Amino acid sequence: MRPQISKMIILTILSLSIFAHAEERVKVYAEKVKLISYNENLESSGTIFANKEANLGAAIPGRIEKINIEEGEFVKKGELIAQLSDETLIMQGIEYKTLQKDFERSKRLFKKGSLPEQKFDHVKAKYEASKERYNLIKKNTEIRAPFSGIVVEHMLNEGETFLLINPGLIPGYSHANGIVRLMQLSPIKTVIEINEKDIERVKEGFSATIDLDAYKNQVFTGKVSRIYDMLNPATHTIKVEILIKNEDRKLKPGMFGHVTLELDEKEGMFIPSNSIIHQSGTGQYYVYKLENNIAKRVDIKKISTKDDLTCITGLNKGDIVVTGGKYKIKDGTKVEVINK
């Protein structure tokens, strides 16, 4: 009788153990999916350019007499930067002054009726033509700033002859011939290219952040100032210009970086970023959603990030996702949420 009772006790203990093991639940942390307003981002790469750039030269060849502004110096609009040889100007000035006197004398005689109109018109035409030549030569012996900016480079030196063809041009910048290179560096700009499907999403005035390779620990901000009117037919992209403040001239033309455009505000489903699992070797992401304390794998698509949250598709507001303990469970695992 006693052996039979012992067997019954052992069977009962085993049954209870199996039952307890069957009911054991994995302890996890979980959070609800939230509906949050956010600004969707559009990312691209871009190069820094001067806001304005001009290679300043003349319409006629000539020897460079004087360059008044050193490289790196600031000039105001209209300021004299360089002076070309004025021999031709002096000669033309003598002719101009002579014809001016002839014109004044002929004008007095014409008013008195002592000079035929045809001859007066002839003298007047010669004087006006000489005046135009004089002003043209004068304009091309004085190189003045068309806008305020920095003289970043002397393309030629004093004493050298300015020709209409200058082989010393730098790829990536203006290829116009010149004596000096003038750039407006504050503000400065970057130009990115976006796909044609995104044109309607981008508007002038949108904010942008710029991360430059040259400054790893600093983020710069700017605003969309221009959307070009023509697409590249080969890539189906359009250029977008972003202006950036640069009072300290820290940003230099030619720098390269990553640009993030902040688009219009919208609403989306957000989950803690630490709830997302990346399936190794793929571009697939998924989470474990809880239904009646049972884990269910749900594939998601990441849209954007905001602080420690990620905007996704594939879930609804109020859904519960596992944030802690997600690597201890699998599809169908019974769980116990311990952060209720």
Coordinates of C-alpha atoms in Angstrom, one line a residue:
M1 CA 0.0 0.0 0.0
R2 CA 2.8 2.4 0.9
P3 CA 4.6 2.0 -2.4
Q4 CA 1.4 2.9 -4.2
I5 CA 0.9 6.0 -2.1
S6 CA 4.5 7.1 -2.8
K7 CA 4.0 6.7 -6.6
M8 CA 0.9 8.9 -6.4
I9 CA 2.8 11.6 -4.5
I10 CA 5.7 11.6 -7.0
L11 CA 3.2 11.8 -9.9
T12 CA 1.4 14.7 -8.2
I13 CA 4.7 16.6 -7.7
L14 CA 5.7 16.0 -11.3
S15 CA 2.3 17.2 -12.6
L16 CA 2.5 20.4 -10.5
S17 CA 6.1 21.0 -11.7
I18 CA 5.1 20.6 -15.4
F19 CA 2.0 22.8 -14.9
A20 CA 4.1 25.5 -13.2
H21 CA 6.7 25.4 -16.0
A22 CA 3.9 25.6 -18.6
E23 CA 2.5 28.7 -17.0
E24 CA 5.9 30.4 -16.5
R25 CA 6.0 33.8 -18.3
V26 CA 8.9 35.9 -19.5
K27 CA 9.2 39.2 -17.7
V28 CA 9.4 42.1 -20.1
Y29 CA 9.1 45.9 -20.2
A30 CA 6.6 47.4 -22.6
E31 CA 5.3 50.8 -23.9
K32 CA 2.3 52.0 -25.8
V33 CA 2.4 53.3 -29.4
K34 CA 1.9 57.1 -29.4
L35 CA 0.4 59.5 -32.0
I36 CA 2.8 62.5 -32.1
S37 CA 3.2 65.6 -34.3
Y38 CA 6.6 65.8 -36.0
N39 CA 8.4 67.3 -38.9
E40 CA 9.4 64.7 -41.5
N41 CA 13.0 65.0 -42.7
L42 CA 14.5 64.8 -46.2
E43 CA 18.2 64.0 -46.3
S44 CA 20.8 64.8 -48.9
S45 CA 24.5 65.7 -49.3
G46 CA 25.7 69.1 -50.4
T47 CA 28.8 71.3 -51.0
I48 CA 29.3 74.8 -49.6
F49 CA 29.4 77.6 -52.2
A50 CA 29.8 81.4 -51.9
N51 CA 26.5 83.2 -51.9
K52 CA 27.8 85.3 -54.7
E53 CA 31.0 84.9 -56.8
A54 CA 32.7 86.9 -59.5
N55 CA 36.0 86.8 -61.3
L56 CA 36.6 90.5 -61.9
G57 CA 38.5 91.6 -65.0
A58 CA 38.1 94.0 -67.9
A59 CA 36.6 94.0 -71.4
I60 CA 40.0 94.9 -72.9
P61 CA 43.6 93.6 -72.2
G62 CA 46.0 95.7 -70.2
R63 CA 48.9 95.7 -67.7
I64 CA 47.9 95.6 -64.0
E65 CA 49.3 98.7 -62.3
K66 CA 47.9 98.3 -58.8
I67 CA 45.9 95.8 -56.7
N68 CA 44.5 97.8 -53.8
I69 CA 43.0 94.9 -51.8
E70 CA 44.9 92.0 -50.3
E71 CA 43.7 88.4 -50.3
G72 CA 41.2 87.8 -47.5
E73 CA 40.3 91.5 -47.1
F74 CA 36.7 92.8 -47.2
V75 CA 35.5 95.3 -49.8
K76 CA 32.3 97.3 -50.1
K77 CA 30.2 97.5 -53.2
G78 CA 31.7 100.0 -55.6
E79 CA 35.2 100.1 -53.9
L80 CA 38.2 100.3 -56.2
I81 CA 40.0 96.9 -56.2
A82 CA 42.5 97.1 -59.0
Q83 CA 43.9 99.6 -61.5
L84 CA 45.0 98.8 -65.1
S85 CA 47.6 100.8 -67.1
D86 CA 46.1 104.1 -68.2
E87 CA 48.2 104.9 -71.3
T88 CA 45.3 104.3 -73.6
L89 CA 43.0 106.2 -71.3
I90 CA 45.3 109.2 -71.3
M91 CA 45.5 109.2 -75.1
Q92 CA 41.7 108.9 -75.4
G93 CA 41.3 111.6 -72.8
I94 CA 43.3 114.1 -75.0
E95 CA 41.1 113.3 -78.0
Y96 CA 38.0 113.6 -75.9
K97 CA 38.9 117.0 -74.4
T98 CA 39.9 118.3 -77.9
L99 CA 36.6 117.3 -79.4
Q100 CA 34.7 118.6 -76.4
K101 CA 36.2 122.1 -77.1
D102 CA 35.3 121.8 -80.8
F103 CA 31.7 120.8 -79.8
E104 CA 31.3 123.8 -77.4
R105 CA 32.6 126.2 -80.0
S106 CA 30.4 124.7 -82.8
K107 CA 27.4 124.8 -80.5
R108 CA 27.8 128.6 -80.0
L109 CA 28.2 129.2 -83.7
F110 CA 25.2 127.0 -84.5
K111 CA 23.0 129.0 -82.1
K112 CA 24.1 132.2 -83.8
G113 CA 23.3 130.8 -87.2
S114 CA 27.0 130.9 -88.3
L115 CA 27.3 127.1 -88.7
P116 CA 25.2 124.8 -90.9
E117 CA 23.2 122.2 -89.0
Q118 CA 24.8 119.3 -91.0
K119 CA 28.3 120.4 -89.9
F120 CA 27.2 120.8 -86.3
D121 CA 25.7 117.4 -86.2
H122 CA 28.9 115.9 -87.6
V123 CA 31.0 117.6 -84.8
K124 CA 28.5 116.5 -82.2
A125 CA 28.6 112.9 -83.3
K126 CA 32.4 112.8 -83.2
Y127 CA 32.4 114.3 -79.7
E128 CA 29.8 111.8 -78.3
A129 CA 31.6 108.9 -79.9
S130 CA 34.9 110.0 -78.3
K131 CA 33.1 110.5 -74.9
E132 CA 31.7 106.9 -75.0
R133 CA 35.2 105.5 -75.9
Y134 CA 36.8 107.5 -73.0
N135 CA 34.2 106.3 -70.5
L136 CA 34.5 102.7 -71.7
I137 CA 38.3 102.7 -71.4
K138 CA 38.1 104.4 -68.0
K139 CA 35.6 101.7 -66.8
N140 CA 37.9 99.0 -67.9
T141 CA 41.0 100.4 -66.2
E142 CA 39.2 100.5 -62.8
I143 CA 38.2 97.2 -61.4
R144 CA 35.4 97.9 -58.8
A145 CA 33.5 95.5 -56.5
P146 CA 30.0 94.8 -58.0
F147 CA 28.9 93.6 -54.5
S148 CA 30.3 93.6 -50.9
G149 CA 32.5 90.6 -50.2
I150 CA 35.9 89.1 -49.7
V151 CA 38.8 89.1 -52.2
V152 CA 39.7 85.4 -51.8
E153 CA 42.3 85.2 -54.6
H154 CA 44.6 87.3 -56.8
M155 CA 44.3 85.5 -60.1
L156 CA 47.1 87.8 -61.5
N157 CA 49.8 89.9 -59.9
E158 CA 50.8 93.6 -60.3
G159 CA 52.8 94.1 -63.4
E160 CA 51.3 91.1 -65.2
T161 CA 49.2 91.6 -68.3
F162 CA 45.5 90.8 -68.2
L163 CA 44.5 88.9 -71.2
L164 CA 41.0 87.8 -72.3
I165 CA 42.1 84.1 -71.8
N166 CA 43.3 83.0 -68.4
P167 CA 44.4 79.4 -68.1
G168 CA 44.8 79.4 -64.3
L169 CA 41.2 78.6 -63.4
I170 CA 40.2 76.3 -60.6
P171 CA 37.7 73.5 -61.2
G172 CA 34.4 73.9 -59.3
Y173 CA 34.5 77.7 -59.2
S174 CA 33.6 80.4 -61.8
H175 CA 35.5 79.9 -65.1
A176 CA 35.2 83.5 -66.1
N177 CA 38.4 85.3 -66.8
G178 CA 39.6 87.7 -64.2
I179 CA 42.2 89.6 -62.2
V180 CA 40.8 88.9 -58.7
R181 CA 38.2 86.5 -57.4
L182 CA 35.5 88.1 -55.2
M183 CA 33.1 86.1 -53.0
Q184 CA 30.3 86.9 -50.7
L185 CA 30.8 84.5 -47.8
S186 CA 28.2 85.8 -45.3
P187 CA 25.7 84.4 -45.8
I188 CA 27.1 81.4 -47.5
K189 CA 25.1 78.6 -49.2
T190 CA 25.0 75.0 -49.9
V191 CA 23.3 73.4 -52.9
I192 CA 21.6 69.9 -52.7
E193 CA 19.7 67.9 -55.3
I194 CA 16.3 66.3 -54.5
N195 CA 14.3 63.8 -56.4
E196 CA 11.4 65.1 -58.5
K197 CA 8.9 63.2 -56.4
D198 CA 9.9 65.4 -53.4
I199 CA 9.5 68.8 -55.2
E200 CA 6.0 69.5 -53.8
R201 CA 7.2 68.7 -50.2
V202 CA 9.9 71.3 -50.2
K203 CA 9.2 75.1 -50.0
E204 CA 11.3 78.2 -49.6
G205 CA 11.8 79.2 -46.0
F206 CA 12.0 75.5 -44.8
S207 CA 14.7 75.0 -42.1
A208 CA 17.7 72.8 -42.6
T209 CA 20.6 71.5 -40.5
I210 CA 24.0 70.9 -42.0
D211 CA 26.6 68.5 -40.6
L212 CA 30.0 69.2 -42.2
D213 CA 32.9 66.8 -42.5
A214 CA 35.2 69.6 -41.4
Y215 CA 33.4 70.1 -38.1
K216 CA 32.3 66.8 -36.6
N217 CA 30.9 68.1 -33.3
Q218 CA 29.0 71.2 -34.6
V219 CA 25.7 71.5 -36.5
F220 CA 24.9 74.5 -38.6
T221 CA 21.4 75.8 -39.5
G222 CA 20.0 77.4 -42.6
K223 CA 16.9 78.0 -44.7
V224 CA 15.8 77.1 -48.2
S225 CA 16.3 80.3 -50.2
R226 CA 15.7 79.0 -53.7
I227 CA 14.3 76.0 -55.6
Y228 CA 15.7 75.9 -59.2
D229 CA 13.3 75.9 -62.2
M230 CA 14.9 73.2 -64.2
L231 CA 15.4 69.5 -63.5
N232 CA 18.4 67.4 -64.6
P233 CA 16.9 65.2 -67.3
A234 CA 19.5 62.4 -66.6
T235 CA 18.9 62.1 -62.9
H236 CA 15.4 63.6 -62.6
T237 CA 16.6 65.7 -59.7
I238 CA 16.3 69.5 -59.0
K239 CA 18.7 71.8 -57.2
V240 CA 17.7 73.4 -53.9
E241 CA 19.7 76.3 -52.4
I242 CA 20.1 76.8 -48.7
L243 CA 21.4 80.0 -47.1
I244 CA 23.6 79.7 -43.9
K245 CA 24.7 82.5 -41.6
N246 CA 28.5 82.7 -41.6
E247 CA 29.6 85.9 -39.7
D248 CA 32.7 84.3 -38.4
R249 CA 33.6 82.9 -41.9
K250 CA 34.0 79.5 -40.4
L251 CA 32.4 77.9 -43.4
K252 CA 34.5 77.8 -46.6
P253 CA 33.5 77.2 -50.2
G254 CA 34.2 73.6 -51.2
M255 CA 33.4 72.0 -47.8
F256 CA 31.2 68.9 -48.0
G257 CA 28.5 67.7 -45.6
H258 CA 25.2 66.1 -44.9
V259 CA 22.0 68.2 -45.1
T260 CA 18.7 67.5 -43.4
L261 CA 15.6 69.4 -44.5
E262 CA 12.8 69.8 -42.0
L263 CA 9.5 69.4 -43.9
D264 CA 5.9 70.4 -42.9
E265 CA 4.6 69.2 -39.6
K266 CA 2.5 66.0 -39.6
E267 CA 1.3 63.2 -37.3
G268 CA 2.7 59.7 -37.0
M269 CA 3.0 56.6 -34.8
F270 CA 6.0 56.7 -32.5
I271 CA 7.5 53.9 -30.5
P272 CA 10.7 53.8 -28.3
S273 CA 13.7 53.3 -30.5
N274 CA 14.9 50.5 -28.2
S275 CA 11.9 48.4 -29.0
I276 CA 13.1 47.9 -32.6
I277 CA 15.0 44.9 -33.7
H278 CA 17.0 44.8 -37.0
Q279 CA 17.0 41.5 -38.7
S280 CA 20.6 40.7 -39.4
G281 CA 21.7 40.8 -43.0
T282 CA 18.6 42.5 -44.3
G283 CA 17.0 45.9 -44.3
Q284 CA 14.0 44.6 -42.3
Y285 CA 13.0 45.9 -38.9
Y286 CA 10.4 44.4 -36.5
V287 CA 9.0 44.7 -33.0
Y288 CA 7.1 42.4 -30.6
K289 CA 3.5 43.5 -30.1
L290 CA 1.6 42.2 -27.1
E291 CA -1.9 40.8 -27.5
N292 CA -3.3 39.3 -24.3
N293 CA 0.3 39.1 -22.9
I294 CA 1.4 37.0 -25.9
A295 CA 4.2 38.3 -28.1
K296 CA 3.5 38.7 -31.7
R297 CA 6.2 39.7 -34.3
V298 CA 5.2 42.7 -36.4
D299 CA 7.3 44.0 -39.3
I300 CA 7.6 47.8 -39.4
K301 CA 9.1 50.5 -41.5
K302 CA 11.1 53.4 -40.0
I303 CA 10.1 56.9 -41.2
S304 CA 11.9 59.4 -38.9
T305 CA 13.4 59.8 -35.4
K306 CA 12.6 62.3 -32.7
D307 CA 14.8 62.2 -29.6
D308 CA 14.6 58.6 -28.3
L309 CA 11.5 57.8 -30.3
T310 CA 11.1 56.5 -33.9
C311 CA 8.2 57.2 -36.2
I312 CA 7.0 53.9 -37.9
T313 CA 4.3 52.3 -40.0
G314 CA 2.8 49.0 -39.2
L315 CA 1.3 49.7 -35.8
N316 CA -1.7 51.6 -34.4
K317 CA -2.1 54.1 -31.6
G318 CA -2.4 52.2 -28.3
D319 CA -0.7 49.1 -29.4
I320 CA 1.8 47.7 -26.8
V321 CA 5.4 46.9 -27.9
V322 CA 8.1 45.2 -25.9
T323 CA 11.0 47.5 -25.0
G324 CA 13.0 45.4 -22.5
G325 CA 13.6 41.7 -22.7
K326 CA 12.9 41.5 -26.4
Y327 CA 15.8 39.2 -27.1
K328 CA 14.4 36.6 -24.6
I329 CA 11.2 36.1 -26.5
K330 CA 9.9 34.9 -29.8
D331 CA 6.7 34.9 -31.7
G332 CA 4.0 33.3 -29.5
T333 CA 5.9 33.7 -26.2
K334 CA 3.8 34.4 -23.1
V335 CA 5.0 37.4 -21.2
E336 CA 4.5 39.3 -18.0
V337 CA 4.8 43.1 -18.2
I338 CA 6.6 44.3 -15.1
N339 CA 6.4 48.1 -15.7
K340 CA 2.6 48.6 -15.6

